């Protein structure tokens, strides 16, 4: 459960603009001197989105902190549960598996020390290939195709192979970071790439800038089958996501949530949530996926994770959330 530190930690004494802290009298009892945020590999949405909000929080709250490269949602659940990272990012499927003791990093360990903090965005599952491959549908994927699924243990790697097998695809599985997957696809070392990430995914946007790609759509029958057998919801990827799309593309998705170690001080987590949720425009400027980082999406946790008390307080006070006491850590 090691991870690599990237960049200098941001540090600022800027006063926050939020009304909750305008008087400067926030209670900082027990706050850590610094924080780390577990994201995923470079080139993916987690890293871009997470680096942005970590720097924003550090600046607004005047605390040292920054983002870390990790293996993604499963590892983030483990890091936050143990307290090796104060914050992380996960999807609902890996969160549910981790809490149930089915995280491959520590099988049997129920990772109940990671609490829900705020909703981020939906992660669509979709498939891409070079346009020159001629692959335009799931049924076109040749037997034994080299198929990438992102970092080992990521959301895509956990669920996408099983989805593809359920649709009858036969492939050889490959793993790697988002930038690595893009390079391998461009160099002909992969035939197809099963992507799960907030859109637009930076590595795919970069790939599309240098070559033509195809977004391989599921048929309605294929999507219905996936919806019936996996913990996902329907999603239509907007046509303006990538140049390769000329219409909305049918897909499936999982919601992403920011998570916090459950033992962090309530006032600290409340303050972090306030920085992120009080001004959506700042988050959208960090990454377009943040258009869904809205207070009204608090209920997409849907009882999967216990809420951190500080986060529950913020959504109760500012979003009209009705969170039962038995869904709040320590409640």
PDB file of C-alpha atoms in Angstrom:
ATOM      1  CA  UNK A   1       0.000   0.000   0.000  1.00  0.00           C
ATOM      2  CA  UNK A   2       2.773   2.398  -0.925  1.00  0.00           C
ATOM      3  CA  UNK A   3       2.269   5.325  -3.207  1.00  0.00           C
ATOM      4  CA  UNK A   4       4.385   8.010  -4.797  1.00  0.00           C
ATOM      5  CA  UNK A   5       4.389  11.621  -3.690  1.00  0.00           C
ATOM      6  CA  UNK A   6       4.000  14.090  -6.533  1.00  0.00           C
ATOM      7  CA  UNK A   7       5.037  17.703  -6.453  1.00  0.00           C
ATOM      8  CA  UNK A   8       5.561  20.116  -3.632  1.00  0.00           C
ATOM      9  CA  UNK A   9       2.840  20.370  -1.056  1.00  0.00           C
ATOM     10  CA  UNK A  10       0.764  23.496  -1.396  1.00  0.00           C
ATOM     11  CA  UNK A  11       0.761  25.848   1.558  1.00  0.00           C
ATOM     12  CA  UNK A  12      -1.141  29.069   1.951  1.00  0.00           C
ATOM     13  CA  UNK A  13      -2.549  31.219   4.706  1.00  0.00           C
ATOM     14  CA  UNK A  14      -5.315  32.609   2.525  1.00  0.00           C
ATOM     15  CA  UNK A  15      -8.593  33.169   4.308  1.00  0.00           C
ATOM     16  CA  UNK A  16     -11.501  31.163   3.018  1.00  0.00           C
ATOM     17  CA  UNK A  17     -14.270  33.049   1.285  1.00  0.00           C
ATOM     18  CA  UNK A  18     -17.052  30.759   2.452  1.00  0.00           C
ATOM     19  CA  UNK A  19     -19.575  32.334   4.763  1.00  0.00           C
ATOM     20  CA  UNK A  20     -19.034  29.465   7.195  1.00  0.00           C
ATOM     21  CA  UNK A  21     -15.484  30.661   7.862  1.00  0.00           C
ATOM     22  CA  UNK A  22     -15.673  34.370   7.096  1.00  0.00           C
ATOM     23  CA  UNK A  23     -15.139  35.328  10.690  1.00  0.00           C
ATOM     24  CA  UNK A  24     -11.942  33.274  10.919  1.00  0.00           C
ATOM     25  CA  UNK A  25     -13.113  31.578  14.135  1.00  0.00           C
ATOM     26  CA  UNK A  26     -13.207  28.004  12.854  1.00  0.00           C
ATOM     27  CA  UNK A  27     -12.384  25.420  15.517  1.00  0.00           C
ATOM     28  CA  UNK A  28      -9.143  23.697  14.430  1.00  0.00           C
ATOM     29  CA  UNK A  29      -8.789  21.472  17.489  1.00  0.00           C
ATOM     30  CA  UNK A  30      -7.147  18.190  16.525  1.00  0.00           C
ATOM     31  CA  UNK A  31      -6.572  19.111  12.889  1.00  0.00           C
ATOM     32  CA  UNK A  32      -3.613  17.338  11.257  1.00  0.00           C
ATOM     33  CA  UNK A  33      -0.611  19.468  10.283  1.00  0.00           C
ATOM     34  CA  UNK A  34      -0.910  18.188   6.707  1.00  0.00           C
ATOM     35  CA  UNK A  35      -3.034  15.849   4.604  1.00  0.00           C
ATOM     36  CA  UNK A  36      -2.659  13.475   1.693  1.00  0.00           C
ATOM     37  CA  UNK A  37      -5.303  12.597  -0.875  1.00  0.00           C
ATOM     38  CA  UNK A  38      -5.205   9.248  -2.679  1.00  0.00           C
ATOM     39  CA  UNK A  39      -6.117   9.561  -6.374  1.00  0.00           C
ATOM     40  CA  UNK A  40      -5.022   7.122  -9.144  1.00  0.00           C
ATOM     41  CA  UNK A  41      -2.528   7.080 -12.028  1.00  0.00           C
ATOM     42  CA  UNK A  42      -1.467  10.108 -14.026  1.00  0.00           C
ATOM     43  CA  UNK A  43      -3.519  10.701 -17.162  1.00  0.00           C
ATOM     44  CA  UNK A  44      -6.771   9.711 -15.468  1.00  0.00           C
ATOM     45  CA  UNK A  45      -9.586  11.897 -14.202  1.00  0.00           C
ATOM     46  CA  UNK A  46      -8.956  10.971 -10.564  1.00  0.00           C
ATOM     47  CA  UNK A  47      -5.470  12.438 -10.677  1.00  0.00           C
ATOM     48  CA  UNK A  48      -6.509  15.661 -12.434  1.00  0.00           C
ATOM     49  CA  UNK A  49      -9.650  16.174 -10.317  1.00  0.00           C
ATOM     50  CA  UNK A  50      -7.987  15.111  -7.065  1.00  0.00           C
ATOM     51  CA  UNK A  51      -4.868  17.216  -7.506  1.00  0.00           C
ATOM     52  CA  UNK A  52      -7.091  20.221  -8.126  1.00  0.00           C
ATOM     53  CA  UNK A  53      -9.272  19.825  -5.064  1.00  0.00           C
ATOM     54  CA  UNK A  54      -6.332  18.973  -2.810  1.00  0.00           C
ATOM     55  CA  UNK A  55      -4.596  22.205  -3.824  1.00  0.00           C
ATOM     56  CA  UNK A  56      -7.844  24.159  -3.452  1.00  0.00           C
ATOM     57  CA  UNK A  57      -8.394  22.860   0.079  1.00  0.00           C
ATOM     58  CA  UNK A  58      -4.763  23.509   1.025  1.00  0.00           C
ATOM     59  CA  UNK A  59      -5.004  27.080  -0.210  1.00  0.00           C
ATOM     60  CA  UNK A  60      -8.396  27.877   1.299  1.00  0.00           C
ATOM     61  CA  UNK A  61      -7.758  26.327   4.712  1.00  0.00           C
ATOM     62  CA  UNK A  62      -4.087  27.275   4.986  1.00  0.00           C
ATOM     63  CA  UNK A  63      -2.925  23.713   5.578  1.00  0.00           C
ATOM     64  CA  UNK A  64      -0.193  21.724   3.859  1.00  0.00           C
ATOM     65  CA  UNK A  65      -1.581  18.997   1.620  1.00  0.00           C
ATOM     66  CA  UNK A  66      -1.431  17.361  -1.769  1.00  0.00           C
ATOM     67  CA  UNK A  67      -2.488  14.520  -4.013  1.00  0.00           C
ATOM     68  CA  UNK A  68      -0.799  11.134  -4.278  1.00  0.00           C
ATOM     69  CA  UNK A  69      -0.568   8.694  -7.180  1.00  0.00           C
ATOM     70  CA  UNK A  70      -2.173   5.391  -6.117  1.00  0.00           C
ATOM     71  CA  UNK A  71      -3.677   2.294  -7.665  1.00  0.00           C
ATOM     72  CA  UNK A  72      -7.146   3.863  -7.588  1.00  0.00           C
ATOM     73  CA  UNK A  73     -10.406   3.187  -5.708  1.00  0.00           C
ATOM     74  CA  UNK A  74      -9.548  -0.134  -4.066  1.00  0.00           C
ATOM     75  CA  UNK A  75      -6.179   1.054  -2.796  1.00  0.00           C
ATOM     76  CA  UNK A  76      -7.665   4.381  -1.727  1.00  0.00           C
ATOM     77  CA  UNK A  77     -10.202   2.567   0.432  1.00  0.00           C
ATOM     78  CA  UNK A  78      -7.347   0.695   2.116  1.00  0.00           C
ATOM     79  CA  UNK A  79      -5.171   3.792   2.561  1.00  0.00           C
ATOM     80  CA  UNK A  80      -7.981   5.876   4.045  1.00  0.00           C
ATOM     81  CA  UNK A  81      -9.209   3.024   6.246  1.00  0.00           C
ATOM     82  CA  UNK A  82      -5.758   2.643   7.811  1.00  0.00           C
ATOM     83  CA  UNK A  83      -5.147   6.389   8.007  1.00  0.00           C
ATOM     84  CA  UNK A  84      -2.126   6.289   5.686  1.00  0.00           C
ATOM     85  CA  UNK A  85      -4.058   8.845   3.635  1.00  0.00           C
ATOM     86  CA  UNK A  86      -6.507  11.251   5.210  1.00  0.00           C
ATOM     87  CA  UNK A  87      -8.628  11.505   2.065  1.00  0.00           C
ATOM     88  CA  UNK A  88      -9.243   9.466  -1.060  1.00  0.00           C
ATOM     89  CA  UNK A  89     -11.547   8.900  -3.990  1.00  0.00           C
ATOM     90  CA  UNK A  90     -13.525   5.754  -4.732  1.00  0.00           C
ATOM     91  CA  UNK A  91     -16.431   4.383  -6.721  1.00  0.00           C
ATOM     92  CA  UNK A  92     -19.485   2.750  -5.224  1.00  0.00           C
ATOM     93  CA  UNK A  93     -18.627  -0.778  -6.362  1.00  0.00           C
ATOM     94  CA  UNK A  94     -15.134  -0.893  -4.829  1.00  0.00           C
ATOM     95  CA  UNK A  95     -16.442   0.887  -1.727  1.00  0.00           C
ATOM     96  CA  UNK A  96     -19.148  -1.728  -1.221  1.00  0.00           C
ATOM     97  CA  UNK A  97     -16.701  -4.596  -1.824  1.00  0.00           C
ATOM     98  CA  UNK A  98     -14.133  -3.096   0.564  1.00  0.00           C
ATOM     99  CA  UNK A  99     -16.631  -2.614   3.377  1.00  0.00           C
ATOM    100  CA  UNK A 100     -17.796  -6.199   2.924  1.00  0.00           C
ATOM    101  CA  UNK A 101     -14.217  -7.481   3.241  1.00  0.00           C
ATOM    102  CA  UNK A 102     -13.754  -8.235  -0.451  1.00  0.00           C
ATOM    103  CA  UNK A 103     -10.949  -5.804  -1.242  1.00  0.00           C
ATOM    104  CA  UNK A 104      -8.139  -7.810  -2.943  1.00  0.00           C
ATOM    105  CA  UNK A 105      -5.509  -5.727  -1.123  1.00  0.00           C
ATOM    106  CA  UNK A 106      -6.568  -7.205   2.238  1.00  0.00           C
ATOM    107  CA  UNK A 107      -9.131  -9.990   1.741  1.00  0.00           C
ATOM    108  CA  UNK A 108     -11.388 -10.425   4.746  1.00  0.00           C
ATOM    109  CA  UNK A 109     -10.671  -6.976   6.216  1.00  0.00           C
ATOM    110  CA  UNK A 110     -13.835  -4.907   6.452  1.00  0.00           C
ATOM    111  CA  UNK A 111     -12.662  -1.392   5.609  1.00  0.00           C
ATOM    112  CA  UNK A 112     -15.139   0.500   7.729  1.00  0.00           C
ATOM    113  CA  UNK A 113     -12.642   3.230   8.639  1.00  0.00           C
ATOM    114  CA  UNK A 114     -13.291   5.050   5.352  1.00  0.00           C
ATOM    115  CA  UNK A 115     -16.317   7.367   5.487  1.00  0.00           C
ATOM    116  CA  UNK A 116     -18.323   9.151   2.796  1.00  0.00           C
ATOM    117  CA  UNK A 117     -17.430  12.825   2.407  1.00  0.00           C
ATOM    118  CA  UNK A 118     -18.990  14.279  -0.771  1.00  0.00           C
ATOM    119  CA  UNK A 119     -20.301  13.146  -4.192  1.00  0.00           C
ATOM    120  CA  UNK A 120     -17.964  13.735  -7.126  1.00  0.00           C
ATOM    121  CA  UNK A 121     -19.274  12.530 -10.490  1.00  0.00           C
ATOM    122  CA  UNK A 122     -20.283   9.454 -12.426  1.00  0.00           C
ATOM    123  CA  UNK A 123     -17.667   7.149 -13.931  1.00  0.00           C
ATOM    124  CA  UNK A 124     -18.861   5.807 -17.276  1.00  0.00           C
ATOM    125  CA  UNK A 125     -17.553   2.498 -18.579  1.00  0.00           C
ATOM    126  CA  UNK A 126     -16.746   2.672 -22.290  1.00  0.00           C
ATOM    127  CA  UNK A 127     -14.467   1.090 -24.864  1.00  0.00           C
ATOM    128  CA  UNK A 128     -12.095   2.775 -27.281  1.00  0.00           C
ATOM    129  CA  UNK A 129      -9.866   1.617 -30.137  1.00  0.00           C
ATOM    130  CA  UNK A 130      -7.916   3.217 -32.949  1.00  0.00           C
ATOM    131  CA  UNK A 131     -10.173   4.008 -35.883  1.00  0.00           C
ATOM    132  CA  UNK A 132      -7.669   2.191 -38.103  1.00  0.00           C
ATOM    133  CA  UNK A 133      -8.424  -1.088 -36.275  1.00  0.00           C
ATOM    134  CA  UNK A 134     -11.862  -1.323 -37.860  1.00  0.00           C
ATOM    135  CA  UNK A 135     -13.343  -2.379 -34.494  1.00  0.00           C
ATOM    136  CA  UNK A 136     -16.689  -0.630 -34.154  1.00  0.00           C
ATOM    137  CA  UNK A 137     -18.716  -2.906 -31.859  1.00  0.00           C
ATOM    138  CA  UNK A 138     -18.229  -5.405 -29.058  1.00  0.00           C
ATOM    139  CA  UNK A 139     -18.882  -8.230 -31.514  1.00  0.00           C
ATOM    140  CA  UNK A 140     -16.031  -6.909 -33.704  1.00  0.00           C
ATOM    141  CA  UNK A 141     -13.440  -7.458 -30.968  1.00  0.00           C
ATOM    142  CA  UNK A 142     -11.334 -10.368 -32.291  1.00  0.00           C
ATOM    143  CA  UNK A 143     -10.768 -13.494 -30.229  1.00  0.00           C
ATOM    144  CA  UNK A 144      -7.686 -13.121 -28.076  1.00  0.00           C
ATOM    145  CA  UNK A 145      -7.564  -9.340 -28.513  1.00  0.00           C
ATOM    146  CA  UNK A 146      -5.138  -7.489 -26.276  1.00  0.00           C
ATOM    147  CA  UNK A 147      -7.442  -5.427 -24.066  1.00  0.00           C
ATOM    148  CA  UNK A 148      -6.283  -2.856 -21.530  1.00  0.00           C
ATOM    149  CA  UNK A 149      -8.164  -2.195 -18.289  1.00  0.00           C
ATOM    150  CA  UNK A 150      -6.094   0.511 -16.618  1.00  0.00           C
ATOM    151  CA  UNK A 151      -4.227   0.070 -13.321  1.00  0.00           C
ATOM    152  CA  UNK A 152      -4.515  -3.285 -11.546  1.00  0.00           C
ATOM    153  CA  UNK A 153      -7.220  -3.078  -8.893  1.00  0.00           C
ATOM    154  CA  UNK A 154      -8.852  -0.016 -10.443  1.00  0.00           C
ATOM    155  CA  UNK A 155     -12.596   0.244 -11.017  1.00  0.00           C
ATOM    156  CA  UNK A 156     -12.168  -0.695 -14.669  1.00  0.00           C
ATOM    157  CA  UNK A 157      -9.899  -3.631 -13.836  1.00  0.00           C
ATOM    158  CA  UNK A 158     -12.270  -4.883 -11.156  1.00  0.00           C
ATOM    159  CA  UNK A 159     -15.473  -4.846 -13.189  1.00  0.00           C
ATOM    160  CA  UNK A 160     -14.832  -4.352 -16.920  1.00  0.00           C
ATOM    161  CA  UNK A 161     -13.257  -7.780 -17.648  1.00  0.00           C
ATOM    162  CA  UNK A 162     -16.275  -9.497 -16.098  1.00  0.00           C
ATOM    163  CA  UNK A 163     -18.632  -7.263 -18.077  1.00  0.00           C
ATOM    164  CA  UNK A 164     -16.839  -8.079 -21.327  1.00  0.00           C
ATOM    165  CA  UNK A 165     -16.808 -11.793 -20.605  1.00  0.00           C
ATOM    166  CA  UNK A 166     -20.536 -11.662 -19.912  1.00  0.00           C
ATOM    167  CA  UNK A 167     -20.994 -10.178 -23.406  1.00  0.00           C
ATOM    168  CA  UNK A 168     -19.021 -13.023 -24.973  1.00  0.00           C
ATOM    169  CA  UNK A 169     -15.752 -11.193 -25.629  1.00  0.00           C
ATOM    170  CA  UNK A 170     -12.520 -13.196 -25.513  1.00  0.00           C
ATOM    171  CA  UNK A 171      -9.344 -11.252 -24.750  1.00  0.00           C
ATOM    172  CA  UNK A 172      -5.939 -11.147 -23.120  1.00  0.00           C
ATOM    173  CA  UNK A 173      -5.954  -8.797 -20.158  1.00  0.00           C
ATOM    174  CA  UNK A 174      -3.432  -5.964 -19.823  1.00  0.00           C
ATOM    175  CA  UNK A 175      -2.922  -3.414 -17.037  1.00  0.00           C
ATOM    176  CA  UNK A 176      -1.152  -0.097 -16.723  1.00  0.00           C
ATOM    177  CA  UNK A 177      -1.592   3.558 -15.902  1.00  0.00           C
ATOM    178  CA  UNK A 178      -3.864   5.755 -18.008  1.00  0.00           C
ATOM    179  CA  UNK A 179      -1.018   7.407 -19.906  1.00  0.00           C
ATOM    180  CA  UNK A 180       0.567   3.999 -20.475  1.00  0.00           C
ATOM    181  CA  UNK A 181      -2.703   2.569 -21.813  1.00  0.00           C
ATOM    182  CA  UNK A 182      -3.001   5.445 -24.270  1.00  0.00           C
ATOM    183  CA  UNK A 183       0.570   5.004 -25.474  1.00  0.00           C
ATOM    184  CA  UNK A 184       0.154   1.239 -25.882  1.00  0.00           C
ATOM    185  CA  UNK A 185      -3.044   1.697 -27.881  1.00  0.00           C
ATOM    186  CA  UNK A 186      -1.387   4.241 -30.145  1.00  0.00           C
ATOM    187  CA  UNK A 187       1.673   2.011 -30.632  1.00  0.00           C
ATOM    188  CA  UNK A 188      -0.393  -1.071 -31.516  1.00  0.00           C
ATOM    189  CA  UNK A 189       0.437  -2.901 -28.293  1.00  0.00           C
ATOM    190  CA  UNK A 190      -3.264  -2.946 -27.374  1.00  0.00           C
ATOM    191  CA  UNK A 191      -6.247  -3.669 -29.612  1.00  0.00           C
ATOM    192  CA  UNK A 192      -8.890  -2.116 -27.381  1.00  0.00           C
ATOM    193  CA  UNK A 193      -9.037  -0.241 -24.075  1.00  0.00           C
ATOM    194  CA  UNK A 194     -11.842  -0.648 -21.548  1.00  0.00           C
ATOM    195  CA  UNK A 195     -11.995   2.704 -19.780  1.00  0.00           C
ATOM    196  CA  UNK A 196     -13.692   3.655 -16.524  1.00  0.00           C
ATOM    197  CA  UNK A 197     -13.090   7.269 -15.630  1.00  0.00           C
ATOM    198  CA  UNK A 198     -14.643  10.689 -15.368  1.00  0.00           C
ATOM    199  CA  UNK A 199     -15.083  12.366 -18.715  1.00  0.00           C
ATOM    200  CA  UNK A 200     -13.300  13.634 -20.607  1.00  0.00           C
ATOM    201  CA  UNK A 201     -10.450  11.322 -19.577  1.00  0.00           C
ATOM    202  CA  UNK A 202      -7.225  13.308 -20.080  1.00  0.00           C
ATOM    203  CA  UNK A 203      -5.246  10.412 -21.579  1.00  0.00           C
ATOM    204  CA  UNK A 204      -7.931   9.793 -24.205  1.00  0.00           C
ATOM    205  CA  UNK A 205      -8.224  13.473 -25.065  1.00  0.00           C
ATOM    206  CA  UNK A 206      -4.458  13.502 -25.536  1.00  0.00           C
ATOM    207  CA  UNK A 207      -4.609  10.361 -27.690  1.00  0.00           C
ATOM    208  CA  UNK A 208      -7.389  11.814 -29.807  1.00  0.00           C
ATOM    209  CA  UNK A 209      -5.303  14.924 -30.479  1.00  0.00           C
ATOM    210  CA  UNK A 210      -2.745  12.818 -32.337  1.00  0.00           C
ATOM    211  CA  UNK A 211      -4.777  10.066 -33.996  1.00  0.00           C
ATOM    212  CA  UNK A 212      -8.334   9.026 -34.871  1.00  0.00           C
ATOM    213  CA  UNK A 213     -10.117   6.861 -32.343  1.00  0.00           C
ATOM    214  CA  UNK A 214     -13.428   5.043 -32.163  1.00  0.00           C
ATOM    215  CA  UNK A 215     -15.685   4.975 -29.111  1.00  0.00           C
ATOM    216  CA  UNK A 216     -17.182   1.481 -29.265  1.00  0.00           C
ATOM    217  CA  UNK A 217     -20.809   1.681 -28.198  1.00  0.00           C
ATOM    218  CA  UNK A 218     -22.817  -1.014 -26.466  1.00  0.00           C
ATOM    219  CA  UNK A 219     -26.068  -1.996 -28.105  1.00  0.00           C
ATOM    220  CA  UNK A 220     -29.190  -1.486 -26.006  1.00  0.00           C
ATOM    221  CA  UNK A 221     -29.350  -5.259 -25.504  1.00  0.00           C
ATOM    222  CA  UNK A 222     -25.741  -5.353 -24.300  1.00  0.00           C
ATOM    223  CA  UNK A 223     -26.309  -2.436 -21.959  1.00  0.00           C
ATOM    224  CA  UNK A 224     -29.468  -4.041 -20.545  1.00  0.00           C
ATOM    225  CA  UNK A 225     -27.504  -7.201 -19.807  1.00  0.00           C
ATOM    226  CA  UNK A 226     -24.773  -5.262 -17.990  1.00  0.00           C
ATOM    227  CA  UNK A 227     -27.356  -3.296 -15.982  1.00  0.00           C
ATOM    228  CA  UNK A 228     -29.005  -6.521 -14.871  1.00  0.00           C
ATOM    229  CA  UNK A 229     -25.808  -8.199 -13.701  1.00  0.00           C
ATOM    230  CA  UNK A 230     -23.542  -5.452 -12.321  1.00  0.00           C
ATOM    231  CA  UNK A 231     -23.822  -2.559  -9.780  1.00  0.00           C
ATOM    232  CA  UNK A 232     -24.073   0.167 -12.427  1.00  0.00           C
ATOM    233  CA  UNK A 233     -26.635   2.655 -13.735  1.00  0.00           C
ATOM    234  CA  UNK A 234     -27.498   3.838 -17.284  1.00  0.00           C
ATOM    235  CA  UNK A 235     -25.409   6.681 -18.632  1.00  0.00           C
ATOM    236  CA  UNK A 236     -25.350   8.501 -21.962  1.00  0.00           C
ATOM    237  CA  UNK A 237     -21.968  10.028 -22.726  1.00  0.00           C
ATOM    238  CA  UNK A 238     -22.540  13.500 -24.260  1.00  0.00           C
ATOM    239  CA  UNK A 239     -21.565  13.894 -27.890  1.00  0.00           C
ATOM    240  CA  UNK A 240     -19.247  16.795 -27.085  1.00  0.00           C
ATOM    241  CA  UNK A 241     -17.060  14.648 -24.797  1.00  0.00           C
ATOM    242  CA  UNK A 242     -14.776  13.512 -27.630  1.00  0.00           C
ATOM    243  CA  UNK A 243     -14.392  14.443 -31.286  1.00  0.00           C
ATOM    244  CA  UNK A 244     -14.954  10.779 -32.163  1.00  0.00           C
ATOM    245  CA  UNK A 245     -18.609  11.078 -31.083  1.00  0.00           C
ATOM    246  CA  UNK A 246     -21.286  12.561 -33.320  1.00  0.00           C
ATOM    247  CA  UNK A 247     -24.159  11.672 -30.959  1.00  0.00           C
ATOM    248  CA  UNK A 248     -24.654  10.765 -27.303  1.00  0.00           C
ATOM    249  CA  UNK A 249     -23.157   7.344 -26.651  1.00  0.00           C
ATOM    250  CA  UNK A 250     -24.973   4.717 -24.529  1.00  0.00           C
ATOM    251  CA  UNK A 251     -22.875   3.444 -21.625  1.00  0.00           C
ATOM    252  CA  UNK A 252     -23.127   2.476 -17.955  1.00  0.00           C
ATOM    253  CA  UNK A 253     -21.648   4.205 -14.938  1.00  0.00           C
ATOM    254  CA  UNK A 254     -20.854   4.147 -11.222  1.00  0.00           C
ATOM    255  CA  UNK A 255     -20.932   7.146  -8.912  1.00  0.00           C
ATOM    256  CA  UNK A 256     -17.683   8.357  -7.351  1.00  0.00           C
ATOM    257  CA  UNK A 257     -17.389   9.649  -3.810  1.00  0.00           C
ATOM    258  CA  UNK A 258     -14.658  11.456  -1.924  1.00  0.00           C
ATOM    259  CA  UNK A 259     -13.835   9.619   1.287  1.00  0.00           C
ATOM    260  CA  UNK A 260     -12.256  10.623   4.594  1.00  0.00           C
ATOM    261  CA  UNK A 261     -10.750   8.656   7.423  1.00  0.00           C
ATOM    262  CA  UNK A 262     -13.621   8.339   9.873  1.00  0.00           C
ATOM    263  CA  UNK A 263     -11.502   9.493  12.835  1.00  0.00           C
ATOM    264  CA  UNK A 264     -10.632  12.911  11.388  1.00  0.00           C
ATOM    265  CA  UNK A 265     -12.011  15.861  13.413  1.00  0.00           C
ATOM    266  CA  UNK A 266     -15.557  16.795  12.460  1.00  0.00           C
ATOM    267  CA  UNK A 267     -14.676  20.465  12.015  1.00  0.00           C
ATOM    268  CA  UNK A 268     -11.852  19.607   9.624  1.00  0.00           C
ATOM    269  CA  UNK A 269     -14.007  17.451   7.352  1.00  0.00           C
ATOM    270  CA  UNK A 270     -16.877  19.964   7.543  1.00  0.00           C
ATOM    271  CA  UNK A 271     -14.437  22.668   6.421  1.00  0.00           C
ATOM    272  CA  UNK A 272     -13.107  20.587   3.521  1.00  0.00           C
ATOM    273  CA  UNK A 273     -16.613  19.777   2.309  1.00  0.00           C
ATOM    274  CA  UNK A 274     -17.556  23.451   2.521  1.00  0.00           C
ATOM    275  CA  UNK A 275     -14.584  24.471   0.361  1.00  0.00           C
ATOM    276  CA  UNK A 276     -15.497  21.931  -2.325  1.00  0.00           C
ATOM    277  CA  UNK A 277     -19.288  22.205  -2.327  1.00  0.00           C
ATOM    278  CA  UNK A 278     -19.820  25.925  -1.733  1.00  0.00           C
ATOM    279  CA  UNK A 279     -18.495  27.088  -5.120  1.00  0.00           C
ATOM    280  CA  UNK A 280     -19.056  24.606  -7.940  1.00  0.00           C
ATOM    281  CA  UNK A 281     -17.606  26.926 -10.575  1.00  0.00           C
ATOM    282  CA  UNK A 282     -14.152  26.595  -9.040  1.00  0.00           C
ATOM    283  CA  UNK A 283     -14.402  22.808  -9.198  1.00  0.00           C
ATOM    284  CA  UNK A 284     -15.612  22.835 -12.806  1.00  0.00           C
ATOM    285  CA  UNK A 285     -12.587  24.961 -13.675  1.00  0.00           C
ATOM    286  CA  UNK A 286     -10.464  22.122 -12.273  1.00  0.00           C
ATOM    287  CA  UNK A 287     -12.246  19.446 -14.338  1.00  0.00           C
ATOM    288  CA  UNK A 288     -15.478  19.300 -16.337  1.00  0.00           C
ATOM    289  CA  UNK A 289     -16.565  16.166 -14.485  1.00  0.00           C
ATOM    290  CA  UNK A 290     -17.196  18.404 -11.465  1.00  0.00           C
ATOM    291  CA  UNK A 291     -20.425  19.652 -13.065  1.00  0.00           C
ATOM    292  CA  UNK A 292     -21.947  16.796 -11.029  1.00  0.00           C
ATOM    293  CA  UNK A 293     -20.166  17.761  -7.790  1.00  0.00           C
ATOM    294  CA  UNK A 294     -23.343  19.280  -6.422  1.00  0.00           C
ATOM    295  CA  UNK A 295     -24.938  19.254  -2.945  1.00  0.00           C
ATOM    296  CA  UNK A 296     -28.149  17.667  -4.258  1.00  0.00           C
ATOM    297  CA  UNK A 297     -26.243  14.532  -5.280  1.00  0.00           C
ATOM    298  CA  UNK A 298     -25.510  13.643  -1.651  1.00  0.00           C
ATOM    299  CA  UNK A 299     -27.980  10.761  -1.840  1.00  0.00           C
ATOM    300  CA  UNK A 300     -25.929   8.870  -4.459  1.00  0.00           C
ATOM    301  CA  UNK A 301     -24.045   7.302  -1.535  1.00  0.00           C
ATOM    302  CA  UNK A 302     -27.287   5.344  -1.123  1.00  0.00           C
ATOM    303  CA  UNK A 303     -26.272   3.843   2.201  1.00  0.00           C
ATOM    304  CA  UNK A 304     -23.128   2.174   0.836  1.00  0.00           C
ATOM    305  CA  UNK A 305     -20.721   3.938   3.208  1.00  0.00           C
ATOM    306  CA  UNK A 306     -21.152   5.439   6.640  1.00  0.00           C
ATOM    307  CA  UNK A 307     -21.050   9.220   6.514  1.00  0.00           C
ATOM    308  CA  UNK A 308     -18.302  11.124   8.269  1.00  0.00           C
ATOM    309  CA  UNK A 309     -20.097  13.195  10.967  1.00  0.00           C
ATOM    310  CA  UNK A 310     -18.593  16.452   9.699  1.00  0.00           C
ATOM    311  CA  UNK A 311     -19.748  15.769   6.150  1.00  0.00           C
ATOM    312  CA  UNK A 312     -23.204  14.685   7.318  1.00  0.00           C
ATOM    313  CA  UNK A 313     -23.508  17.938   9.249  1.00  0.00           C
ATOM    314  CA  UNK A 314     -22.623  20.006   6.178  1.00  0.00           C
ATOM    315  CA  UNK A 315     -25.150  18.285   3.905  1.00  0.00           C
ATOM    316  CA  UNK A 316     -27.838  18.415   6.582  1.00  0.00           C
ATOM    317  CA  UNK A 317     -27.326  22.145   7.114  1.00  0.00           C
ATOM    318  CA  UNK A 318     -26.736  23.176   3.501  1.00  0.00           C
ATOM    319  CA  UNK A 319     -28.447  20.653   1.244  1.00  0.00           C
ATOM    320  CA  UNK A 320     -31.484  19.626   3.261  1.00  0.00           C
ATOM    321  CA  UNK A 321     -30.117  16.093   3.513  1.00  0.00           C
ATOM    322  CA  UNK A 322     -31.960  13.682   5.746  1.00  0.00           C
ATOM    323  CA  UNK A 323     -29.269  11.232   6.820  1.00  0.00           C
ATOM    324  CA  UNK A 324     -30.372   8.667   9.414  1.00  0.00           C
ATOM    325  CA  UNK A 325     -28.244   8.540  12.556  1.00  0.00           C
ATOM    326  CA  UNK A 326     -27.407   4.889  11.910  1.00  0.00           C
ATOM    327  CA  UNK A 327     -25.734   5.903   8.626  1.00  0.00           C
ATOM    328  CA  UNK A 328     -23.390   8.367  10.344  1.00  0.00           C
ATOM    329  CA  UNK A 329     -20.135   7.102  11.828  1.00  0.00           C
ATOM    330  CA  UNK A 330     -20.415   6.975  15.604  1.00  0.00           C
ATOM    331  CA  UNK A 331     -24.117   7.784  15.430  1.00  0.00           C
TER     332      UNK A 331
END
